[in-house]
């Protein structure tokens, strides 16, 4: 495929890297049959990506009825699908019940009652795990921290026991265990040690109360290297899984679930844009590209930086790097990919690559300004 001739902007996915990443996840978990990895579909629901992940045998973590259907359509077996989220609508719950998913990660008492009623009407039993808000700081960006008590997620720990007792009473509910997710793009892996110790204490308390815990789900959040994507294309899965292997004390037979999104798909995707104009402002030089925050919102929304390369200039003789503000065409001043990005002298028509865009890139694209959604292309 001649990527240079494709209409920009588009996402390019390196499926070989995705498969290598999946192989590493499998290698690191193969000796622990009680470990179950679910891919967090929200990171990227492109059908080719989902099919590749399904073929590797991972389950799915979904946060909407649409994601449940997308995961099932991609071939992920229903018994490997879990469904989380603070605001599941009736129709989404019914979709999930009819799909026969393995577990609802329930975040409030009213949600439990509602799932129970809907399951009774459908004539099925819903398995539910309770999401606990452990009030642990994941030391990541404020907008993607989820485990603090000020966040909307999960049950307060003191509400857990009554919720479990209620679940055990309800005829259409089966109590499946505990769920956690403390944040995303976690780079300081020590926070997972804190989480494990927290879970150990909670498991002891539940045991003392006579409650058996069939499963624990520790969520996702493992970060990727946005600064050196080429040197570190595969995240530190070994280190990550070892923490749970060594720090968690699970009761016999308890299953351990993971929900990894970014770490699986982040590095395999690149957003490719074309330089429309190079504009010399009074104080700054702008590279104006044809991709904007409608294609990749992370810089505008979280102040994230994606490793940026001028692919066309790489074919010209080497020249001194210059600082450019790399911006998109959207009519908002937040439509900036980076400021003072050091690039070789850049010309109209040059292709610009934004790396590490496989997670929360295409999945968060929008049609703002009546712009079409970016297309996607794949290499094997
Ligand atoms: N499980 C639950 C319950 C979650 O809410 C999330 C992500 C995950 C798993 C997967 O987390 P991961 O392994 O991908 O970190 N749009 C933001 C990230 C939002 C994450 C939301 N929840 C970004 O672009 O950085």
XYZ file of C-alpha atoms and ligand atoms in Angstrom:
405
model
C 0.000 0.000 0.000
C 1.338 3.440 -0.919
C 0.520 5.436 2.192
C 1.660 8.608 0.504
C -1.149 8.512 -2.029
C -3.986 8.014 0.486
C -6.346 10.825 1.271
C -5.416 12.393 4.613
C -6.026 12.521 7.506
C -6.175 8.825 8.319
C -5.188 6.342 10.973
C -2.585 3.779 10.108
C -2.506 0.641 12.236
C 0.461 -1.691 12.436
C -1.324 -5.002 12.985
C 1.980 -6.872 13.286
C 2.830 -4.728 16.324
C -0.661 -5.269 17.727
C -0.166 -9.050 17.396
C 3.262 -8.860 19.042
C 1.723 -6.886 21.898
C -1.052 -9.462 22.293
C 1.527 -12.271 22.216
C 3.384 -10.581 25.064
C 0.178 -10.304 27.120
C -0.469 -13.998 26.535
C 3.113 -14.948 27.351
C 2.966 -13.057 30.647
C -0.320 -14.639 31.744
C -0.060 -18.181 30.377
C 1.024 -19.761 33.655
C -1.913 -18.281 35.526
C -5.147 -19.856 34.314
C -7.015 -17.710 36.855
C -5.906 -14.516 35.003
C -8.413 -13.246 32.429
C -7.551 -10.252 30.263
C -10.407 -8.222 28.829
C -9.638 -5.606 26.222
C -11.212 -2.215 27.082
C -13.148 -1.619 23.856
C -13.444 2.111 24.550
C -9.786 2.567 23.616
C -10.440 1.584 20.004
C -13.507 -0.093 18.536
C -12.299 -0.257 14.937
C -13.656 -3.649 13.715
C -10.278 -4.847 12.321
C -8.642 -4.071 15.672
C -11.419 -5.823 17.593
C -11.220 -8.872 15.322
C -7.450 -9.106 15.798
C -7.916 -8.936 19.573
C -10.755 -11.470 19.470
C -8.541 -13.849 17.469
C -5.919 -13.623 20.224
C -8.512 -14.917 22.683
C -8.957 -11.852 24.901
C -12.280 -10.947 26.436
C -13.879 -7.491 26.311
C -14.582 -4.760 28.827
C -17.469 -2.634 27.572
C -19.033 0.606 28.758
C -22.120 0.803 26.558
C -24.632 -1.428 24.840
C -23.000 -0.425 21.563
C -19.638 -1.726 22.768
C -21.226 -4.987 23.938
C -22.682 -5.471 20.445
C -19.397 -4.465 18.746
C -17.404 -6.919 20.876
C -19.850 -9.749 20.173
C -19.881 -8.923 16.436
C -16.074 -9.086 16.365
C -16.247 -12.636 17.686
C -15.531 -12.138 21.383
C -17.515 -14.852 23.195
C -20.298 -13.469 25.407
C -18.925 -15.305 28.440
C -15.786 -13.152 28.166
C -17.639 -9.821 28.038
C -18.026 -7.566 31.084
C -20.006 -4.339 31.198
C -19.075 -1.333 33.386
C -20.248 2.266 33.675
C -22.099 4.483 36.141
C -25.075 5.103 33.874
C -26.252 1.965 32.120
C -29.620 2.580 30.429
C -32.418 -0.015 30.421
C -31.951 -0.747 26.745
C -28.200 -1.229 27.220
C -28.789 -3.596 30.133
C -31.296 -5.571 28.067
C -28.809 -5.770 25.164
C -26.198 -7.123 27.569
C -28.620 -9.612 29.160
C -29.684 -10.899 25.748
C -26.054 -11.148 24.630
C -25.444 -13.284 27.722
C -22.447 -11.336 29.050
C -20.522 -12.744 31.981
C -20.706 -9.833 34.413
C -22.123 -6.380 35.074
C -19.765 -4.152 37.031
C -22.336 -2.362 39.150
C -21.633 1.110 40.484
C -24.674 1.940 42.667
C -27.554 0.405 44.614
C -30.277 1.811 42.305
C -28.435 0.241 39.362
C -28.432 -3.140 41.155
C -32.201 -2.961 41.698
C -32.761 -2.000 38.069
C -30.616 -4.833 36.667
C -32.461 -7.237 38.967
C -35.869 -6.118 37.675
C -34.806 -6.254 34.044
C -33.174 -9.677 34.466
C -36.347 -11.002 36.128
C -38.427 -9.725 33.186
C -36.028 -11.358 30.737
C -36.164 -14.590 32.753
C -32.391 -14.715 33.260
C -29.917 -14.336 36.114
C -27.465 -11.424 35.929
C -24.004 -11.886 37.409
C -22.858 -8.694 39.122
C -19.598 -7.482 40.596
C -19.489 -4.301 42.634
C -17.134 -1.529 41.658
C -15.484 -0.063 44.726
C -14.054 3.413 44.856
C -10.925 2.776 46.938
C -9.870 6.440 47.209
C -6.416 5.671 45.788
C -4.590 8.361 43.839
C -3.315 6.895 40.562
C -0.860 9.818 40.087
C -2.044 10.436 36.561
C -3.849 13.243 34.720
C -6.800 14.627 36.737
C -9.252 13.959 33.903
C -8.396 10.257 33.810
C -8.144 9.581 37.546
C -11.126 7.513 38.611
C -10.402 5.967 42.000
C -10.719 9.014 44.264
C -13.802 9.499 46.416
C -14.503 12.801 44.632
C -14.928 10.873 41.352
C -18.363 9.630 40.324
C -17.274 6.013 40.062
C -17.998 3.025 42.240
C -19.503 2.357 45.654
C -18.021 3.790 48.823
C -16.376 0.855 50.659
C -18.787 1.181 53.594
C -21.719 0.576 51.225
C -20.261 -2.668 49.899
C -21.416 -5.155 52.506
C -25.098 -4.090 52.452
C -24.960 -4.126 48.634
C -23.602 -7.685 48.593
C -26.236 -8.822 51.099
C -28.925 -7.275 48.922
C -27.481 -8.943 45.800
C -27.565 -12.307 47.579
C -31.255 -11.765 48.381
C -32.340 -10.825 44.869
C -33.558 -13.849 42.917
C -32.311 -12.745 39.474
C -28.860 -11.696 40.660
C -25.742 -13.747 41.240
C -22.965 -12.067 43.207
C -19.737 -12.350 41.183
C -17.205 -10.319 43.160
C -15.349 -6.996 43.206
C -14.304 -4.511 40.553
C -11.785 -1.651 40.646
C -10.346 0.805 38.150
C -8.281 3.641 39.558
C -7.174 5.522 36.451
C -5.502 5.475 33.082
C -1.984 6.092 31.694
C -0.532 4.905 35.006
C 3.241 5.005 34.859
C 4.079 4.754 38.510
C 3.316 1.055 38.945
C 3.595 1.356 42.738
C -0.020 2.508 42.797
C -0.977 -1.020 41.761
C 0.867 -2.353 44.824
C -1.260 0.010 46.945
C -4.358 -1.257 45.159
C -3.394 -4.908 45.804
C -2.929 -4.262 49.518
C -6.247 -2.466 49.646
C -7.927 -5.442 47.961
C -6.264 -7.903 50.360
C -7.713 -6.019 53.340
C -11.145 -5.897 51.773
C -11.051 -9.623 50.994
C -10.174 -10.322 54.633
C -13.076 -8.196 55.829
C -15.470 -9.981 53.497
C -14.196 -13.366 54.577
C -14.702 -12.372 58.210
C -18.273 -11.437 57.307
C -18.756 -14.898 55.787
C -18.782 -13.741 52.174
C -16.910 -15.703 49.514
C -15.487 -13.675 46.618
C -15.609 -15.574 43.322
C -13.707 -12.949 41.292
C -11.730 -9.737 41.498
C -11.398 -7.338 38.565
C -8.556 -4.832 38.894
C -9.507 -2.706 35.861
C -6.933 -1.317 33.464
C -4.739 1.750 33.324
C -1.265 0.509 32.437
C 0.462 3.428 30.700
C 2.491 3.543 27.485
C 5.631 5.453 26.501
C 4.441 8.483 24.549
C 7.929 10.030 24.625
C 9.886 7.115 23.148
C 7.335 5.045 21.226
C 9.936 3.528 18.917
C 12.214 2.368 21.729
C 9.321 1.060 23.837
C 6.601 -0.169 21.502
C 5.428 -2.807 23.991
C 4.410 -1.754 27.530
C 5.944 -3.398 30.633
C 3.370 -6.204 30.927
C 5.711 -8.555 32.772
C 6.274 -6.025 35.543
C 2.590 -5.188 35.654
C 1.286 -8.761 35.930
C 4.038 -9.660 38.406
C 2.704 -7.063 40.836
C -0.658 -8.819 40.976
C 1.003 -12.246 41.013
C 3.138 -11.308 44.020
C 1.064 -8.787 45.964
C -2.505 -10.062 45.769
C -3.661 -12.769 48.144
C -6.709 -14.215 46.462
C -8.868 -16.871 48.097
C -8.613 -20.332 46.514
C -10.484 -20.502 43.234
C -10.916 -16.724 42.959
C -10.541 -15.514 39.350
C -8.590 -12.355 38.534
C -9.728 -10.088 35.720
C -7.868 -7.238 33.978
C -9.259 -4.559 31.670
C -6.434 -3.212 29.542
C -7.120 -0.704 26.810
C -4.373 1.783 26.027
C -1.503 -0.620 26.699
C -2.831 -3.044 24.066
C -3.652 -0.696 21.172
C -1.890 2.594 21.954
C 1.376 2.075 20.114
C 0.020 0.341 17.001
C -1.835 3.414 15.720
C -0.516 6.540 14.011
C -2.521 9.512 12.803
C -1.209 10.681 9.436
C -1.943 14.228 8.300
C -0.776 16.425 5.443
C 0.678 19.899 5.792
C -1.746 22.349 4.236
C 0.229 25.520 4.838
C 3.301 26.751 6.639
C 2.482 30.149 8.047
C 4.987 32.627 9.381
C 3.253 34.444 12.218
C 4.754 37.496 13.897
C 6.292 35.498 16.696
C 5.741 31.876 15.756
C 5.817 29.582 12.775
C 2.779 27.390 12.273
C 2.552 24.075 10.505
C -1.140 23.842 9.655
C -2.138 20.241 9.010
C -5.389 18.755 7.734
C -6.017 16.746 10.935
C -7.507 18.472 13.940
C -8.926 17.695 17.327
C -11.872 16.058 15.594
C -9.408 13.315 14.601
C -7.273 13.226 17.756
C -8.641 15.115 20.741
C -6.068 14.078 23.355
C -3.761 17.145 23.019
C -6.705 19.586 23.251
C -8.497 17.686 26.004
C -5.697 16.473 28.255
C -2.722 18.523 27.103
C -1.153 15.291 25.828
C 1.759 15.241 23.442
C 2.055 12.692 20.656
C 5.517 12.060 19.216
C 5.484 13.982 15.928
C 7.474 13.304 12.763
C 7.679 14.835 9.323
C 7.683 11.688 7.165
C 8.302 13.519 3.881
C 11.235 15.573 5.165
C 12.866 12.319 6.220
C 13.368 11.646 2.488
C 15.172 14.993 1.945
C 18.771 15.821 2.908
C 19.142 16.320 6.643
C 18.649 19.909 7.846
C 18.619 21.818 11.133
C 15.457 21.315 13.152
C 13.193 24.307 13.691
C 10.457 25.032 16.221
C 6.923 24.991 14.828
C 3.498 25.133 16.393
C 1.688 22.196 14.822
C -1.993 23.078 14.557
C -5.174 21.808 12.922
C -7.796 23.563 10.792
C -10.616 23.675 13.346
C -11.985 27.047 14.363
C -10.911 26.906 17.996
C -7.623 28.010 19.462
C -7.333 24.730 21.382
C -6.833 22.922 18.063
C -3.108 22.565 18.646
C -1.116 19.329 18.511
C 2.033 20.856 19.975
C 3.915 24.078 20.495
C 7.595 24.519 19.651
C 7.738 21.093 18.058
C 11.210 20.611 16.606
C 10.853 19.472 12.993
C 13.030 19.596 9.888
C 12.134 22.513 7.563
C 8.547 21.683 6.694
C 6.800 22.379 3.413
C 3.264 22.365 2.105
C 2.327 18.785 1.216
C 4.605 17.108 3.782
C 3.108 14.162 5.645
C 3.123 14.507 9.426
C 2.777 11.477 11.714
C 1.396 11.623 15.254
C 2.524 8.428 16.969
C 0.982 6.410 19.810
C -2.507 7.324 18.642
C -4.017 3.831 18.625
C -5.825 4.328 21.936
C -8.478 7.005 22.416
C -7.641 8.480 18.998
C -10.017 7.216 16.332
C -12.405 6.130 19.105
C -12.867 9.744 20.258
C -13.081 11.294 16.796
C -16.053 13.537 16.043
C -17.754 15.254 13.128
C -17.517 18.744 14.647
C -17.386 21.401 11.915
C -19.074 18.837 9.586
C -15.737 17.135 9.158
C -15.786 13.514 8.001
C -14.472 10.890 10.412
C -10.895 9.812 9.671
C -10.458 6.634 7.634
C -8.235 3.762 8.724
C -5.647 1.652 6.885
C -3.706 -1.349 8.076
C -0.386 -2.993 7.488
C 0.200 -6.597 8.516
N -11.779 -0.217 32.838
C -12.536 0.863 33.113
C -13.658 0.728 34.049
C -12.228 2.107 32.532
O -12.973 3.171 32.804
C -11.122 2.209 31.639
C -10.765 3.481 31.010
C -10.379 1.042 31.360
C -10.727 -0.144 31.997
C -9.205 1.022 30.423
O -8.184 1.842 30.850
P -6.778 1.852 30.062
O -6.152 0.495 30.231
O -7.036 2.175 28.620
O -6.023 2.925 30.725
N -9.596 9.129 26.946
C -8.530 9.082 27.927
C -8.530 7.791 28.707
C -9.833 7.486 29.415
C -9.861 6.165 30.135
C -11.246 5.821 30.560
N -11.393 4.575 31.229
C -7.200 9.338 27.216
O -7.207 9.551 26.003
O -6.151 9.377 27.846
